[in-house]
Amino acid sequence: MKITFTLNMDVIEHEVEPNITLLKMLREDFDLTGAKEGCGGGECGACTILLNGKPVVSCLMLAVQADGQEIITIEGLARGEVLDELQKTFISTGALQCGYCTPGMIMTAKGLLAENPDPTREEIKTALSGNLCRCTGYKRIIEAVESAAKSNG
Amino acid sequence: MKYVGKSIVRVDGVKKVTGDLKFVDDIKLPKMLYAGVKRSPHAHAKILKINTILAERHPGVRAVVTGKDFPKRAGLYLADKTFFAVDKVRFAGEAVAAVAADTVEIAKEAAELIEVEYEVLKSIHNAKEAMKKDAPIIHPALGDYKVVPIFKTIPGTNISEHFKLRKGNVEAAFEKAYKIFEKDFYVPHIQHTPIENHVAIAQFDREKNLTVWASCQSPYAVRAALSDAFDVPLHKLRVISPAVGGGFGAKAGTTLEGIIIPLAMKVGNRPIKLTYSREDEFVSSYVRQALHSKFKTAVDKNGKLLAVQNEFIWDGGAFTEYGVNIAKSAGFAAVGPYDVENIHCDSYAVYTNNPVGGPYRGFGMAEIHFGIEQNMDHIAREMGMDPIELRKINAQKPGGTTATGAKVDAACGLEECLDSVVNEIDYHTPSEQPADPNKVRAKGVACGMKAPSMPNNAGSSAVIRLNEDGSAFLSVSAQDLGQGSDTALTQIAAEGLQIPVEKITIKTGDTDHTPYEWQTVASRITYSTGNAIVKACDDIKSQLVNLASQKLDVLEEELILDDEHVVWEKDPSKRVPIKSLALGLQLADGSGIHGPIIGRGTFVPEGVLNFDSETGLSEKPVVFWTYGAYGVEIEVDKQTGNIKVLKATTCFDVGKAINPELVKAQCEGAVVQGLGSAIFEEIIMKDGKFRNPNFTDYKIPTSGDMPEMTIKIAENPQYDGPYGARGMAEPAMIPAAPSIVNAFYNATGIAMNRLPLTPERVVNALREHNK
Ligand code: FES
Ligand code: FES
């Protein structure tokens, strides 16, 4: 099936099988491997991307559903060497360890801050509760989001 | 110090926040094939016949293998496993055959087309039952297996290791005891669940050189195991671990590599990838072994522990190549961080038809401390003593002795750690109770200790190459699994060379190009690889100083490294930039000497001794012990059974924090992982079959479960550690579950002798208690 969508600011026309997931298309057809598969079932959030600005788990979406939509992946956040504020604060607060959950975490946080630029700690916790991290214990991730919100504001 | 002890940001940050870092599953190679695995539905069954014809004929299939092709047994400490079942299967989910195909989908379809005929055998799923005389024997040929001689297998039984610790005279001590306490505990199977599932790629070239890309903690150990299993010489086998998305022990040994190599042998020079699904990960990679523990403790009038007689029965699952060492390590720490004169401990690794047990953060220590630390609270209550006081009376202290009879050295900061958490959590002030009468709050404390469990000669090495612009490459094969070793090790090198961190690039994880490292396990990297790096820096320094002394015409002993220069101590204006010496020294007549500077450092801990095979005693069975403590405050909802951990505070004696924020980050992660093991996590099995192999049914903590955390650090230097450092990343998990369970008792008056404290279990216990 042919689909047209915006991917990290580029308009793309693409031929895709109707049964493959958005995650698989991004990783295999576009080599955008920042979104990870941690469960393939919508349970871990490692595959989170922004669809029209909202965080979604790309393992549960079919690629064809991207037709006409706007997609941003972790690769689309930084401008060259200039990192997004969240990327900066994830580094400065030490909000990552193995890094496997990190792209998904950042995309979820990005979606949250777009909608709610000044979230409370509880709101951040709730927004991130679908993103599993086995390494950090979450504390620094929450701090990173708080600190990005502060510097954005 | 300029670089050590500073909380610099991680050196691997940028590539991890941008998605630039390529994990193994992100690697795409030309003409790559994909593997599909046929697994056993039975926990214990004879394989009568395998028919692969349909799979072989399936379009897109390139190769099919079964266990018959590779019957050789392998294993780290005990060679009891094959990568595919041969003749019989021993757990549900064991690989029986595999295919290589053009796509993942075809591979899966084709694997299902393989027909296997089984004769189902009686299976056994409880380690205590498996020890009984009439239990079915899971490894009848145990007596023929190759085993490292320190382990004691008992052929003809399901016991693959029996470690005995015999210290003093327990009988005599029990006779004169003021009181005797007896308790049993059970810790179920749980899993590591790194967010990255296991994954590997294998490829042969025309000259039979094999390259394996694996998400693995220990490339050299994987290389050794695969070389042995598949008879590929070491110089023709390259293991690359580009990144590891969480390990916690799950990626310490070999798992799925052994499935794809036989396939790779059959497909010419094409690469083959196998990525576990989350379900595969749960069912077919390692789990943390379940533990049945039993303690009998004799106490005198003042609360001094006179004797402990205990038993640890480890449910090792179908293979215990790694598990035998967990059983042994538990024996070394038989009574936890306490000084007890008389000990009689039996620790058994036992085969069952459950999933394969392996190393999990803490290597047995979290499991045994679950009992040890609840026992301390129990004894204190029965004796009418303060549990902190009881711990202090019995704590291992400098000058005291460990369970194996080793001297406790000056670096044991257990009491300091305990004081710190008691203070921080304000343990002796009762919790303020919430308005809701269904909710009750209370505090709990627990201590813990751990040593690296490894062969006495586990070695590390480091190579440092100076570049002509004054920068350097640091090569090691310690793997950064997230714990931050890339950063901490770079700091150690920066300190030794007096070159800023930004000018040092660390290279890891490639057995063809980075030097030997035994394994990234046991919380040993900062200590062991760190020491190798210190030596490599010393090696570079001696070369630089030698050249600079010629250039400056001063004595070598008077030269130091400082601020990227070799500097004359007596007059710091006399100095040579390190970069000008990186390729050697050019003399006044134009001739060159020495050439490029390369530093080499190797390390093996000194003086670690074998234990006595009858008594288990040794003056130095391990390189060091790391001690620490937890304090928590929890809230129990008596109606729903939910437990919320409100506050957690930890203090561990790390010797020297090379990077204090990274140390704290390890503790934070450990608190939350430990909390998961205490209140959510349990592998639910029916006849050995996993009932909850997904994150919906096997819950791990989320951001909503995170308590408020305060992390403290004690620093009593390790005499032979780099800048005084010792390992801490695993120890940080150990007291988590017992501190929560102790708080639960203080909240409800109920002792829970098994984990986890799920809402259902809590509600039932409350109901029972109120009867
Ligand atoms: S991979 Fe999509 S939610 Fe886990
Ligand atoms: S940093 Fe490892 S899973 Fe989050």
mmCIF file of N, CA and C in Angstrom, chain B residues 468-527:
data_model
loop_
_atom_site.group_PDB
_atom_site.id
_atom_site.type_symbol
_atom_site.label_atom_id
_atom_site.label_comp_id
_atom_site.label_asym_id
_atom_site.label_seq_id
_atom_site.Cartn_x
_atom_site.Cartn_y
_atom_site.Cartn_z
ATOM 1 N N GLU B 468 49.002 12.022 19.334
ATOM 2 C CA GLU B 468 49.972 13.105 19.237
ATOM 3 C C GLU B 468 49.374 14.483 19.515
ATOM 4 N N ASP B 469 48.040 14.557 19.689
ATOM 5 C CA ASP B 469 47.469 15.830 20.115
ATOM 6 C C ASP B 469 47.195 15.853 21.617
ATOM 7 N N GLY B 470 47.701 14.844 22.302
ATOM 8 C CA GLY B 470 47.532 14.841 23.756
ATOM 9 C C GLY B 470 46.266 14.150 24.217
ATOM 10 N N SER B 471 45.509 13.582 23.303
ATOM 11 C CA SER B 471 44.332 12.812 23.700
ATOM 12 C C SER B 471 44.731 11.340 23.833
ATOM 13 N N ALA B 472 43.782 10.517 24.257
ATOM 14 C CA ALA B 472 44.130 9.103 24.466
ATOM 15 C C ALA B 472 42.953 8.192 24.188
ATOM 16 N N PHE B 473 43.282 6.963 23.821
ATOM 17 C CA PHE B 473 42.300 5.889 23.737
ATOM 18 C C PHE B 473 42.513 4.951 24.915
ATOM 19 N N LEU B 474 41.414 4.667 25.595
ATOM 20 C CA LEU B 474 41.450 3.692 26.678
ATOM 21 C C LEU B 474 40.684 2.462 26.205
ATOM 22 N N SER B 475 41.358 1.329 26.118
ATOM 23 C CA SER B 475 40.688 0.100 25.675
ATOM 24 C C SER B 475 40.580 -0.895 26.810
ATOM 25 N N VAL B 476 39.366 -1.329 27.073
ATOM 26 C CA VAL B 476 39.107 -2.364 28.068
ATOM 27 C C VAL B 476 37.954 -3.214 27.541
ATOM 28 N N SER B 477 37.710 -4.340 28.167
ATOM 29 C CA SER B 477 36.536 -5.112 27.759
ATOM 30 C C SER B 477 35.495 -5.199 28.868
ATOM 31 N N ALA B 478 35.582 -4.272 29.801
ATOM 32 C CA ALA B 478 34.493 -4.112 30.772
ATOM 33 C C ALA B 478 33.330 -3.520 29.997
ATOM 34 N N GLN B 479 32.135 -4.006 30.273
ATOM 35 C CA GLN B 479 30.985 -3.538 29.509
ATOM 36 C C GLN B 479 30.148 -2.565 30.327
ATOM 37 N N ASP B 480 29.762 -1.468 29.712
ATOM 38 C CA ASP B 480 28.842 -0.566 30.390
ATOM 39 C C ASP B 480 27.422 -1.057 30.126
ATOM 40 N N LEU B 481 26.815 -1.648 31.152
ATOM 41 C CA LEU B 481 25.450 -2.176 31.024
ATOM 42 C C LEU B 481 24.458 -1.117 31.441
ATOM 43 N N GLY B 482 24.958 0.073 31.692
ATOM 44 C CA GLY B 482 24.133 1.131 32.239
ATOM 45 C C GLY B 482 24.676 1.608 33.572
ATOM 46 N N GLN B 483 25.476 0.750 34.216
ATOM 47 C CA GLN B 483 25.973 1.078 35.561
ATOM 48 C C GLN B 483 26.920 2.267 35.539
ATOM 49 N N GLY B 484 27.468 2.574 34.362
ATOM 50 C CA GLY B 484 28.302 3.772 34.240
ATOM 51 C C GLY B 484 29.786 3.497 34.217
ATOM 52 N N SER B 485 30.165 2.253 33.905
ATOM 53 C CA SER B 485 31.598 1.935 33.941
ATOM 54 C C SER B 485 32.390 2.728 32.912
ATOM 55 N N ASP B 486 31.808 3.013 31.755
ATOM 56 C CA ASP B 486 32.563 3.795 30.764
ATOM 57 C C ASP B 486 33.008 5.126 31.374
ATOM 58 N N THR B 487 32.119 5.712 32.154
ATOM 59 C CA THR B 487 32.408 7.021 32.740
ATOM 60 C C THR B 487 33.408 6.901 33.887
ATOM 61 N N ALA B 488 33.125 5.987 34.811
ATOM 62 C CA ALA B 488 33.996 5.851 35.986
ATOM 63 C C ALA B 488 35.410 5.431 35.567
ATOM 64 N N LEU B 489 35.504 4.524 34.601
ATOM 65 C CA LEU B 489 36.828 4.053 34.181
ATOM 66 C C LEU B 489 37.586 5.161 33.463
ATOM 67 N N THR B 490 36.860 5.966 32.695
ATOM 68 C CA THR B 490 37.515 7.104 32.032
ATOM 69 C C THR B 490 38.043 8.084 33.086
ATOM 70 N N GLN B 491 37.268 8.267 34.148
ATOM 71 C CA GLN B 491 37.737 9.157 35.223
ATOM 72 C C GLN B 491 39.015 8.638 35.871
ATOM 73 N N ILE B 492 39.066 7.318 36.062
ATOM 74 C CA ILE B 492 40.270 6.721 36.667
ATOM 75 C C ILE B 492 41.475 6.955 35.755
ATOM 76 N N ALA B 493 41.256 6.804 34.444
ATOM 77 C CA ALA B 493 42.361 7.035 33.506
ATOM 78 C C ALA B 493 42.759 8.517 33.494
ATOM 79 N N ALA B 494 41.772 9.392 33.532
ATOM 80 C CA ALA B 494 42.063 10.827 33.510
ATOM 81 C C ALA B 494 42.907 11.214 34.723
ATOM 82 N N GLU B 495 42.547 10.634 35.860
ATOM 83 C CA GLU B 495 43.292 10.943 37.084
ATOM 84 C C GLU B 495 44.733 10.459 36.958
ATOM 85 N N GLY B 496 44.888 9.238 36.460
ATOM 86 C CA GLY B 496 46.227 8.658 36.361
ATOM 87 C C GLY B 496 47.103 9.397 35.365
ATOM 88 N N LEU B 497 46.480 9.885 34.291
ATOM 89 C CA LEU B 497 47.268 10.521 33.230
ATOM 90 C C LEU B 497 47.286 12.035 33.351
ATOM 91 N N GLN B 498 46.401 12.569 34.193
ATOM 92 C CA GLN B 498 46.230 14.021 34.281
ATOM 93 C C GLN B 498 45.900 14.614 32.904
ATOM 94 N N ILE B 499 45.020 13.890 32.225
ATOM 95 C CA ILE B 499 44.471 14.345 30.944
ATOM 96 C C ILE B 499 42.969 14.470 31.165
ATOM 97 N N PRO B 500 42.314 15.549 30.703
ATOM 98 C CA PRO B 500 40.891 15.692 30.991
ATOM 99 C C PRO B 500 40.043 14.568 30.386
ATOM 100 N N VAL B 501 38.942 14.292 31.046
ATOM 101 C CA VAL B 501 38.028 13.232 30.616
ATOM 102 C C VAL B 501 37.625 13.402 29.143
ATOM 103 N N GLU B 502 37.384 14.630 28.732
ATOM 104 C CA GLU B 502 36.923 14.880 27.353
ATOM 105 C C GLU B 502 37.970 14.461 26.322
ATOM 106 N N LYS B 503 39.216 14.332 26.753
ATOM 107 C CA LYS B 503 40.255 13.966 25.786
ATOM 108 C C LYS B 503 40.546 12.474 25.785
ATOM 109 N N ILE B 504 39.721 11.719 26.500
ATOM 110 C CA ILE B 504 39.927 10.265 26.522
ATOM 111 C C ILE B 504 38.690 9.582 25.942
ATOM 112 N N THR B 505 38.920 8.738 24.957
ATOM 113 C CA THR B 505 37.810 7.952 24.404
ATOM 114 C C THR B 505 37.962 6.517 24.863
ATOM 115 N N ILE B 506 36.885 5.996 25.451
ATOM 116 C CA ILE B 506 36.950 4.609 25.924
ATOM 117 C C ILE B 506 36.396 3.683 24.853
ATOM 118 N N LYS B 507 37.092 2.578 24.639
ATOM 119 C CA LYS B 507 36.677 1.562 23.662
ATOM 120 C C LYS B 507 36.463 0.261 24.409
ATOM 121 N N THR B 508 35.348 -0.388 24.160
ATOM 122 C CA THR B 508 35.063 -1.632 24.881
ATOM 123 C C THR B 508 34.471 -2.678 23.938
ATOM 124 N N GLY B 509 34.368 -3.892 24.453
ATOM 125 C CA GLY B 509 33.466 -4.879 23.877
ATOM 126 C C GLY B 509 33.802 -5.453 22.516
ATOM 127 N N ASP B 510 35.054 -5.777 22.271
ATOM 128 C CA ASP B 510 35.397 -6.401 20.998
ATOM 129 C C ASP B 510 36.631 -7.270 21.231
ATOM 130 N N THR B 511 36.432 -8.574 21.275
ATOM 131 C CA THR B 511 37.546 -9.450 21.668
ATOM 132 C C THR B 511 38.710 -9.427 20.673
ATOM 133 N N ASP B 512 38.482 -8.932 19.470
ATOM 134 C CA ASP B 512 39.614 -8.800 18.549
ATOM 135 C C ASP B 512 40.449 -7.554 18.854
ATOM 136 N N HIS B 513 39.837 -6.590 19.513
ATOM 137 C CA HIS B 513 40.526 -5.303 19.636
ATOM 138 C C HIS B 513 40.621 -4.719 21.025
ATOM 139 N N THR B 514 39.819 -5.197 21.949
ATOM 140 C CA THR B 514 39.952 -4.673 23.313
ATOM 141 C C THR B 514 40.466 -5.815 24.184
ATOM 142 N N PRO B 515 41.299 -5.495 25.180
ATOM 143 C CA PRO B 515 42.034 -6.559 25.872
ATOM 144 C C PRO B 515 41.178 -7.346 26.865
ATOM 145 N N TYR B 516 41.748 -8.415 27.354
ATOM 146 C CA TYR B 516 41.019 -9.407 28.153
ATOM 147 C C TYR B 516 40.330 -8.831 29.385
ATOM 148 N N GLU B 517 39.108 -9.251 29.572
ATOM 149 C CA GLU B 517 38.384 -8.999 30.825
ATOM 150 C C GLU B 517 37.649 -10.275 31.161
ATOM 151 N N TRP B 518 37.777 -10.740 32.400
ATOM 152 C CA TRP B 518 37.101 -11.998 32.743
ATOM 153 C C TRP B 518 35.600 -11.872 32.501
ATOM 154 N N GLN B 519 34.911 -11.026 33.267
ATOM 155 C CA GLN B 519 33.478 -10.844 33.053
ATOM 156 C C GLN B 519 33.029 -9.531 33.683
ATOM 157 N N THR B 520 31.995 -8.939 33.112
ATOM 158 C CA THR B 520 31.359 -7.787 33.760
ATOM 159 C C THR B 520 30.213 -8.314 34.614
ATOM 160 N N VAL B 521 30.582 -8.757 35.798
ATOM 161 C CA VAL B 521 29.623 -9.302 36.764
ATOM 162 C C VAL B 521 30.209 -9.008 38.142
ATOM 163 N N ALA B 522 29.476 -9.378 39.179
ATOM 164 C CA ALA B 522 30.047 -9.422 40.528
ATOM 165 C C ALA B 522 30.416 -8.048 41.085
ATOM 166 N N SER B 523 29.963 -6.993 40.480
ATOM 167 C CA SER B 523 30.332 -5.641 40.931
ATOM 168 C C SER B 523 31.845 -5.531 41.081
ATOM 169 N N ARG B 524 32.554 -6.046 40.090
ATOM 170 C CA ARG B 524 34.006 -6.104 40.213
ATOM 171 C C ARG B 524 34.731 -5.158 39.261
ATOM 172 N N ILE B 525 33.989 -4.474 38.381
ATOM 173 C CA ILE B 525 34.657 -3.737 37.310
ATOM 174 C C ILE B 525 35.433 -2.517 37.819
ATOM 175 N N THR B 526 34.778 -1.690 38.636
ATOM 176 C CA THR B 526 35.489 -0.509 39.141
ATOM 177 C C THR B 526 36.770 -0.942 39.832
ATOM 178 N N TYR B 527 36.640 -2.006 40.625
ATOM 179 C CA TYR B 527 37.796 -2.498 41.378
ATOM 180 C C TYR B 527 38.848 -3.119 40.457
#
